[in-house]
Coordinates of C-alpha atoms and ligand atoms in Angstrom, one line a residue:
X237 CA 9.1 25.2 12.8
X238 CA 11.0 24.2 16.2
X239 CA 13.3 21.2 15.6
X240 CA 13.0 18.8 18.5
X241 CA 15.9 16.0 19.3
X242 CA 15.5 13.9 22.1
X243 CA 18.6 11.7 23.2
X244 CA 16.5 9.2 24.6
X245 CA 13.2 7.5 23.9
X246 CA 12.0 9.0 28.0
X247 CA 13.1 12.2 26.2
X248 CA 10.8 11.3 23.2
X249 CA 7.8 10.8 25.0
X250 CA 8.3 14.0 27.2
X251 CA 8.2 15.7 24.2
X252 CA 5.5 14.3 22.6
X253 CA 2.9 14.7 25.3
X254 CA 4.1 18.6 25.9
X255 CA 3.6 18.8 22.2
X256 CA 1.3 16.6 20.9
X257 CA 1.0 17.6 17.5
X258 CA 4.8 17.5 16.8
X259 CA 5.3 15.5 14.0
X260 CA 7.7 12.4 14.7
X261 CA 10.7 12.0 12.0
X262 CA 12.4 8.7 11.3
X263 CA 14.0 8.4 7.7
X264 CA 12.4 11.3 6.8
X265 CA 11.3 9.7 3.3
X266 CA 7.3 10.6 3.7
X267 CA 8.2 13.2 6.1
X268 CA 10.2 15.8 4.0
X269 CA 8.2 15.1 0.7
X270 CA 5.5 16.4 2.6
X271 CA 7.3 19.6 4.1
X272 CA 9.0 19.6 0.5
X273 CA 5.9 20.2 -1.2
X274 CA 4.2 22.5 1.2
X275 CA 1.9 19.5 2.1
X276 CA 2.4 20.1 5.4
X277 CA 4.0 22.6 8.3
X278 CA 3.8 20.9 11.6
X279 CA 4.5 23.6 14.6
X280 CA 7.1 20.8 15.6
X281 CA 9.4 18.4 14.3
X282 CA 10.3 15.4 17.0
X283 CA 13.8 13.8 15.3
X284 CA 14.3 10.0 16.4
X285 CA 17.2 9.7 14.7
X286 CA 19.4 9.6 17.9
X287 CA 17.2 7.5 19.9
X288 CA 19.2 4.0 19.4
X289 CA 17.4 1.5 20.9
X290 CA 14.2 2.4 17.7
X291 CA 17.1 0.8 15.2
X292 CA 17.3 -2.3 16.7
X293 CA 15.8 -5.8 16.7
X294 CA 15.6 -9.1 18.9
X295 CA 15.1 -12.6 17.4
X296 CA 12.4 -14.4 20.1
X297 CA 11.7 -17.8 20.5
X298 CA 7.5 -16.9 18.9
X299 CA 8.5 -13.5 17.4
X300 CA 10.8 -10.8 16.6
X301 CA 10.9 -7.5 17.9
X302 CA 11.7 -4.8 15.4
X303 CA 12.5 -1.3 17.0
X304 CA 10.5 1.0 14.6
X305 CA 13.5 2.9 12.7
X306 CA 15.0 -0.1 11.5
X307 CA 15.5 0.1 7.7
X308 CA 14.1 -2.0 5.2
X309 CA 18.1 -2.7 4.1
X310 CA 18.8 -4.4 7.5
X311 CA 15.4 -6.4 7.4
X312 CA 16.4 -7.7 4.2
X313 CA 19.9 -8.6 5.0
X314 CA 19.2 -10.0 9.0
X315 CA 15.1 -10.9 9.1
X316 CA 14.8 -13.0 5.8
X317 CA 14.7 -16.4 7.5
X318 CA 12.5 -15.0 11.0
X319 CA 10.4 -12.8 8.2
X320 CA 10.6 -13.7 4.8
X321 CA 7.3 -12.2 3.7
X322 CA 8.3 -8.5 5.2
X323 CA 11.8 -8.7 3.8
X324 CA 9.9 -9.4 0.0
X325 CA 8.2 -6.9 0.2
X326 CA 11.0 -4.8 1.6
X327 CA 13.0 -5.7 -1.8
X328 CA 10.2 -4.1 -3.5
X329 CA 10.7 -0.5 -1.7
X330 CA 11.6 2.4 -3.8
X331 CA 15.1 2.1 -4.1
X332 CA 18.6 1.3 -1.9
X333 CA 18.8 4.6 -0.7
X334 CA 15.3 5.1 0.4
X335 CA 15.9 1.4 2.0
X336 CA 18.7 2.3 4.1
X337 CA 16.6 5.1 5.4
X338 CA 12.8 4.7 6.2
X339 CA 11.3 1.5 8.1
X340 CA 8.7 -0.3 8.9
X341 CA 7.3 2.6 11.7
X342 CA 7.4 4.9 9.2
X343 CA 4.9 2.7 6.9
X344 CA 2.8 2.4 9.7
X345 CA 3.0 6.4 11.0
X346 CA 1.5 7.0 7.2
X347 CA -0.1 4.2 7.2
X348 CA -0.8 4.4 3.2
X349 CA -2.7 1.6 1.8
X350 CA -0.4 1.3 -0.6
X351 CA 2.6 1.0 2.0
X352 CA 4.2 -2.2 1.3
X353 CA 4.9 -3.3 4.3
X354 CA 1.5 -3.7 5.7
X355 CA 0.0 -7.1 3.8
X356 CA 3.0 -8.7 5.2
X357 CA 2.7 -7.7 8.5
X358 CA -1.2 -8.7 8.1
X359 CA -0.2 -11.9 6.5
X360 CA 2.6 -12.8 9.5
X361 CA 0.7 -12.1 12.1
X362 CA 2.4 -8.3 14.2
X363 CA 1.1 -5.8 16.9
X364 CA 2.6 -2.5 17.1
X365 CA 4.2 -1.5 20.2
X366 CA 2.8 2.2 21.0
X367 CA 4.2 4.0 24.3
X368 CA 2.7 7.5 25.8
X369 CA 4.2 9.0 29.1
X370 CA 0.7 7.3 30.0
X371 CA 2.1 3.6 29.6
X372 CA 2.3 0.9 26.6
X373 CA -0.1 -0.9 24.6
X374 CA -0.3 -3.2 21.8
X375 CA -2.1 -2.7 19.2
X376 CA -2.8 -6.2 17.1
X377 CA -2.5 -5.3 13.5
X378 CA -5.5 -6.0 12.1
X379 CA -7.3 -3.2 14.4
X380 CA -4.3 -0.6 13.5
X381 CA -5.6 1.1 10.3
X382 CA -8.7 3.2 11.1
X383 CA -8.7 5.0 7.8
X384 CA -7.1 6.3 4.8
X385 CA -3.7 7.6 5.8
X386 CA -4.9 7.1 9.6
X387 CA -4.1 5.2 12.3
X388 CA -4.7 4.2 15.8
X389 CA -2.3 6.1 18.0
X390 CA -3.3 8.7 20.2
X391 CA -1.8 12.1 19.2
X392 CA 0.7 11.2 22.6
X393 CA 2.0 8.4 21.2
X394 CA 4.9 7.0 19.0
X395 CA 5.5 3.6 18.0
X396 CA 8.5 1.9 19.7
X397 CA 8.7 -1.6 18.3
X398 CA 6.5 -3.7 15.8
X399 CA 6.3 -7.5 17.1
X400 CA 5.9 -9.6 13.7
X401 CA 5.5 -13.6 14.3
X402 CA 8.3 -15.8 13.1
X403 CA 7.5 -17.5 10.1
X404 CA 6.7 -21.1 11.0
X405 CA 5.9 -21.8 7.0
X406 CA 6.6 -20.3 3.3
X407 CA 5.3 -16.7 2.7
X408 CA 5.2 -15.1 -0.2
X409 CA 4.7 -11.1 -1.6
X410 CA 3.3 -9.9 -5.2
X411 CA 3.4 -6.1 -6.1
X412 CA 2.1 -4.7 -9.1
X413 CA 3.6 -1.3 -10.2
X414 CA 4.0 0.5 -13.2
X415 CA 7.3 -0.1 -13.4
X416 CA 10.0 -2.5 -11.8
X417 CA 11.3 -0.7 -9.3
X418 CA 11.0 2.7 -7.8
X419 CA 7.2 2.1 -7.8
X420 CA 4.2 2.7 -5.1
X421 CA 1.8 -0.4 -5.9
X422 CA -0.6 -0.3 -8.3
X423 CA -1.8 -3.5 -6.1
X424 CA 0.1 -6.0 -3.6
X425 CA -0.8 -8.9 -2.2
X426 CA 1.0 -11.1 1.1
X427 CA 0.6 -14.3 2.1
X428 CA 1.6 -16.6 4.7
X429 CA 1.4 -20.3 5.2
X430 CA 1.1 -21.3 8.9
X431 CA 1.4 -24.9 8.8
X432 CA 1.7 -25.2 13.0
X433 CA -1.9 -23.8 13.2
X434 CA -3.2 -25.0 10.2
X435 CA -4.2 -21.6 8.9
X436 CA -3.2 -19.3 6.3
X437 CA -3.1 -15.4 6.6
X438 CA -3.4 -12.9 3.7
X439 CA -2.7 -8.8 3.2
X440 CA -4.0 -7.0 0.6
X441 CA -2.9 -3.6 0.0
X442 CA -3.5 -0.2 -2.5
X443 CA -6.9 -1.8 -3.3
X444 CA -9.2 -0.4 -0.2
X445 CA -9.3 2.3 1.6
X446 CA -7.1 0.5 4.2
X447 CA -4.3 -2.4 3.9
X448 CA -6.9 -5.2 4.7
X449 CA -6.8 -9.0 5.0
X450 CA -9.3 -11.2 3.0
X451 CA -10.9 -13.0 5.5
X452 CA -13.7 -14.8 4.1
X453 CA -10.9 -16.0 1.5
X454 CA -8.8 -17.7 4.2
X455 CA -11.1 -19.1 6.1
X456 CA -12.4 -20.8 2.4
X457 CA -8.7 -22.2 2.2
X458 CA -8.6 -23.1 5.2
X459 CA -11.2 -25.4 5.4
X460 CA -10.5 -26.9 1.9
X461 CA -6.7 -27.7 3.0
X462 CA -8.5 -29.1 6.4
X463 CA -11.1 -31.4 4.1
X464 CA -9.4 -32.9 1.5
X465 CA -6.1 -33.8 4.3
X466 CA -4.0 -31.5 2.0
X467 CA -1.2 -30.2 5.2
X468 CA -0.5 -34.7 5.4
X469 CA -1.0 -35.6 2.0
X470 CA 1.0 -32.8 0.2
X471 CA -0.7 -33.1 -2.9
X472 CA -1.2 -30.2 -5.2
X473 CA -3.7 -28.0 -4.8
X474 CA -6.7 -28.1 -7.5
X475 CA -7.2 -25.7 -9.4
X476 CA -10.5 -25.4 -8.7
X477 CA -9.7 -24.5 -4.8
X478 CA -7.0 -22.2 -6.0
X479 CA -9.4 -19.8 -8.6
X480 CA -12.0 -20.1 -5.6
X481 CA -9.5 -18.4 -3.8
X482 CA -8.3 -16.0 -5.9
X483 CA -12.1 -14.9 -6.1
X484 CA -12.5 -14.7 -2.9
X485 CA -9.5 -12.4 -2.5
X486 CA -10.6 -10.2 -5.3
X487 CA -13.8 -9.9 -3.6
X488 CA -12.7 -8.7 -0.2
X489 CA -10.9 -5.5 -2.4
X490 CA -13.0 -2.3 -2.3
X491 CA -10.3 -0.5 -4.9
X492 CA -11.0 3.2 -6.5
X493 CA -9.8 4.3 -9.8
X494 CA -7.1 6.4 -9.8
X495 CA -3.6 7.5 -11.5
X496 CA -2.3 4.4 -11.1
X497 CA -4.7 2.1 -11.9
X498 CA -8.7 1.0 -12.3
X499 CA -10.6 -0.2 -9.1
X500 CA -11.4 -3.4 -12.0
X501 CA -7.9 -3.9 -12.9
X502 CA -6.6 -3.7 -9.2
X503 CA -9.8 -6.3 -8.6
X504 CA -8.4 -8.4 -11.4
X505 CA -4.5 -8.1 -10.0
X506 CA -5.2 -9.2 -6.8
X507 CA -6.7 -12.2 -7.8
X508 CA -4.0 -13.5 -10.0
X509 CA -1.3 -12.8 -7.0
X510 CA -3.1 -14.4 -4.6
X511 CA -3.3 -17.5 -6.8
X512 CA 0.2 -17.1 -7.9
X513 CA 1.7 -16.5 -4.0
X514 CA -0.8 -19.5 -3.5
X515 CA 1.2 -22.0 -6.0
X516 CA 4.6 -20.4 -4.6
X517 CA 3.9 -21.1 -1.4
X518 CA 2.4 -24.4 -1.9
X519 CA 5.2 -25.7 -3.9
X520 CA 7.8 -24.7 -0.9
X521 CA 5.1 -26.3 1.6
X522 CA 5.6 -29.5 -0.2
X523 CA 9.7 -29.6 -0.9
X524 CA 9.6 -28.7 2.6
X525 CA 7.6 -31.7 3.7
X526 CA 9.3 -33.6 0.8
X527 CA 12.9 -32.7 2.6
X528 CA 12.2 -33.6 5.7
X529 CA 10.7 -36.8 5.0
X530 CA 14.0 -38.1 3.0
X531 CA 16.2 -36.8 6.2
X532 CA 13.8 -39.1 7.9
Ligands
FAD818 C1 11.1 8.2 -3.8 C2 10.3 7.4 -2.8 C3 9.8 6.2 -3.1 C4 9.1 5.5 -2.2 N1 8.6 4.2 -2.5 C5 7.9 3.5 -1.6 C6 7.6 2.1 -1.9 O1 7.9 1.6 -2.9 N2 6.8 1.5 -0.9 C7 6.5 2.0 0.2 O2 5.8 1.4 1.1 N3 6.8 3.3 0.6 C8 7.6 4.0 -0.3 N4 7.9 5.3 0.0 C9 7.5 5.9 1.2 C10 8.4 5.8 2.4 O3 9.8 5.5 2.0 C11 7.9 4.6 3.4 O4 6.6 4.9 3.8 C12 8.9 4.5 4.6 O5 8.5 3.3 5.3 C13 8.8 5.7 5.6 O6 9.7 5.4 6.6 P1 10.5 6.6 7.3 O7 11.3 6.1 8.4 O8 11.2 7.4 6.2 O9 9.3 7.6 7.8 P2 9.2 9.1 8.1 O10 9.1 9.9 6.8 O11 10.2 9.6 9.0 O12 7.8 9.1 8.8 C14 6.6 8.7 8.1 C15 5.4 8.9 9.1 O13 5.5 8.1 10.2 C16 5.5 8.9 11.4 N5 6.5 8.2 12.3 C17 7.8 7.8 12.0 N6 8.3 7.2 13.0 C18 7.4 7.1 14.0 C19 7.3 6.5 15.3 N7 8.4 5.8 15.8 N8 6.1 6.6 16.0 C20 5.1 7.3 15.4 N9 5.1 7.8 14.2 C21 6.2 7.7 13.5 C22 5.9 10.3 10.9 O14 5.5 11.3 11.8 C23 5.3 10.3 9.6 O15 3.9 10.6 9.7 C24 8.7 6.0 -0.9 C25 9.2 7.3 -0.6 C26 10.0 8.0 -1.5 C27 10.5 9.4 -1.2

């Protein structure tokens, strides 16, 4: 196995389109289980690790632009105002030292549906900024995951940056694992308010083939919040619109059985998060609105 190390991202993408089935390493913490476990024997391995500028971030005035090695650690100690729902769910990572190492282009290199950071990035809004020695693109979220444990790069390209919108209202994220911590999701479940637009935005993850949003669910909520004037008015949410969508968001799941859990009970889980995130959220919507009004 040659051991490539560019010093520079120019140097990263020379290597990559010579050799396009190098395998890129950031943290390293999917990478070398996979080489640990004989999973896997790339040709070449393309090192990151001393390309700076992938470990850093930049507050803009719509969104921020996370370089792609930035760990979870330093989203969750500098992002949790810009990105509160991707630095919940980066609490809920494996543990501090696989925090401090593997990031958010990591998740998406895998792109497992049970990565945690994808229902946030589907909930908040993101593209992910791919370069080639052909030129950049960016590739809106949504259209990112092709498959399970696939993705939409081309086999020349690696992910520089992921541009997540600033939250402009609550957001909230709900894993369920066997255990507390050190767990891959059973289920998870993201959710963003965005009360500028009037719409809400949901990720669902580790209960489809791919992290997916439930559409048909938002668009319910949507119209419900629009109908009954709930954004002025602040009142709580019935519980009738809140079980309609929880459904909703069960329905949009297309889960298996497996070791972790049944394609029923990962049904089932999603639909009592996305209720619950719903009342969270909902709750800081209106001591939000409640606040503002007093400083009035
Ligand atoms: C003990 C343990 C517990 C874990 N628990 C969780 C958990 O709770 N939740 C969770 O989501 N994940 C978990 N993981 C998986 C892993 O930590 C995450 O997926 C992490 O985000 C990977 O980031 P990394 O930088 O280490 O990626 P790496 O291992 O370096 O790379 C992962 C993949 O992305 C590709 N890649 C990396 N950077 C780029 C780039 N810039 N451009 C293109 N491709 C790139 C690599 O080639 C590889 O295919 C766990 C792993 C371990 C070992």
């Amino acid at each position: 196995m040659d051991f490539l190390r560019p010093a520079s991202w120019e140097e990263a993408l020379a290597a990559k389109a010579a050799h396009p089935t190098a395998v890129p390493i950031a943290g390293g913490t999917d990478v070398m289980v996979e080489i640990n476990f004989d999973h896997r024997r790339p040709e070449y391995l393309l090192d990151l690790n001393r390309v700076g500028d992938l470990y850093e971030w930049e507050v803009g005035e719509d969104s921020v632009r996370l370089g792609a090695s930035v760990p979870y650690s330093r989203i969750m100690e500098h992002l949790r105002a810009e990105l509160p729902g991707l630095a919940l769910a980066s609490h809920t990572v494996a543990s501090p030292q696989i925090r401090n190492r593997g990031g958010v282009g990591g998740n998406l290199g895998t792109a497992s549906p049970a990565g945690d950071a994808h229902p946030a990035l589907l909930a908040a809004g993101a593209e992910v900024e791919a370069e080639s020695v052909r030129g950049t693109r960016r590739i809106p979220i949504d259209a990112f995951y092709t498959g399970v444990k696939r993705n939409a790069l081309a086999p020349d390209e690696l992910i520089r940056a992921v541009h997540v919108k600033k939250a402009d209202g609550p957001q909230q994220y709900s894993k369920v694992g066997t255990r507390n911590a050190m767990v891959i999701a059973v289920c998870a479940f993201g959710l963003a308010l965005h009360p500028g637009t009037r719409t809400v935005r949901t990720g669902i993850g580790s209960a489809a083939p791919t992290p997916v949003r439930a559409t048909t669910a938002e668009e319910f909520l949507e119209a419900a919040l629009e109908e009954d004037g709930f954004w002025d008015n602040g009142k709580i949410i019935t519980p009738s619109v809140a079980k309609r969508f929880a459904d909703l968001c069960a329905a949009a799941c297309n889960p298996i059985d497996d070791v972790r859990g049944t394609a029923s009970y990962r049904r089932h889980a999603v639909g009592v998060m996305a209720r619950r995130t719903l009342t969270w959220t909902w709750e800081s919507y209106r001591g939000a609105r409640r606040a503002s009004k007093g400083a009035a």
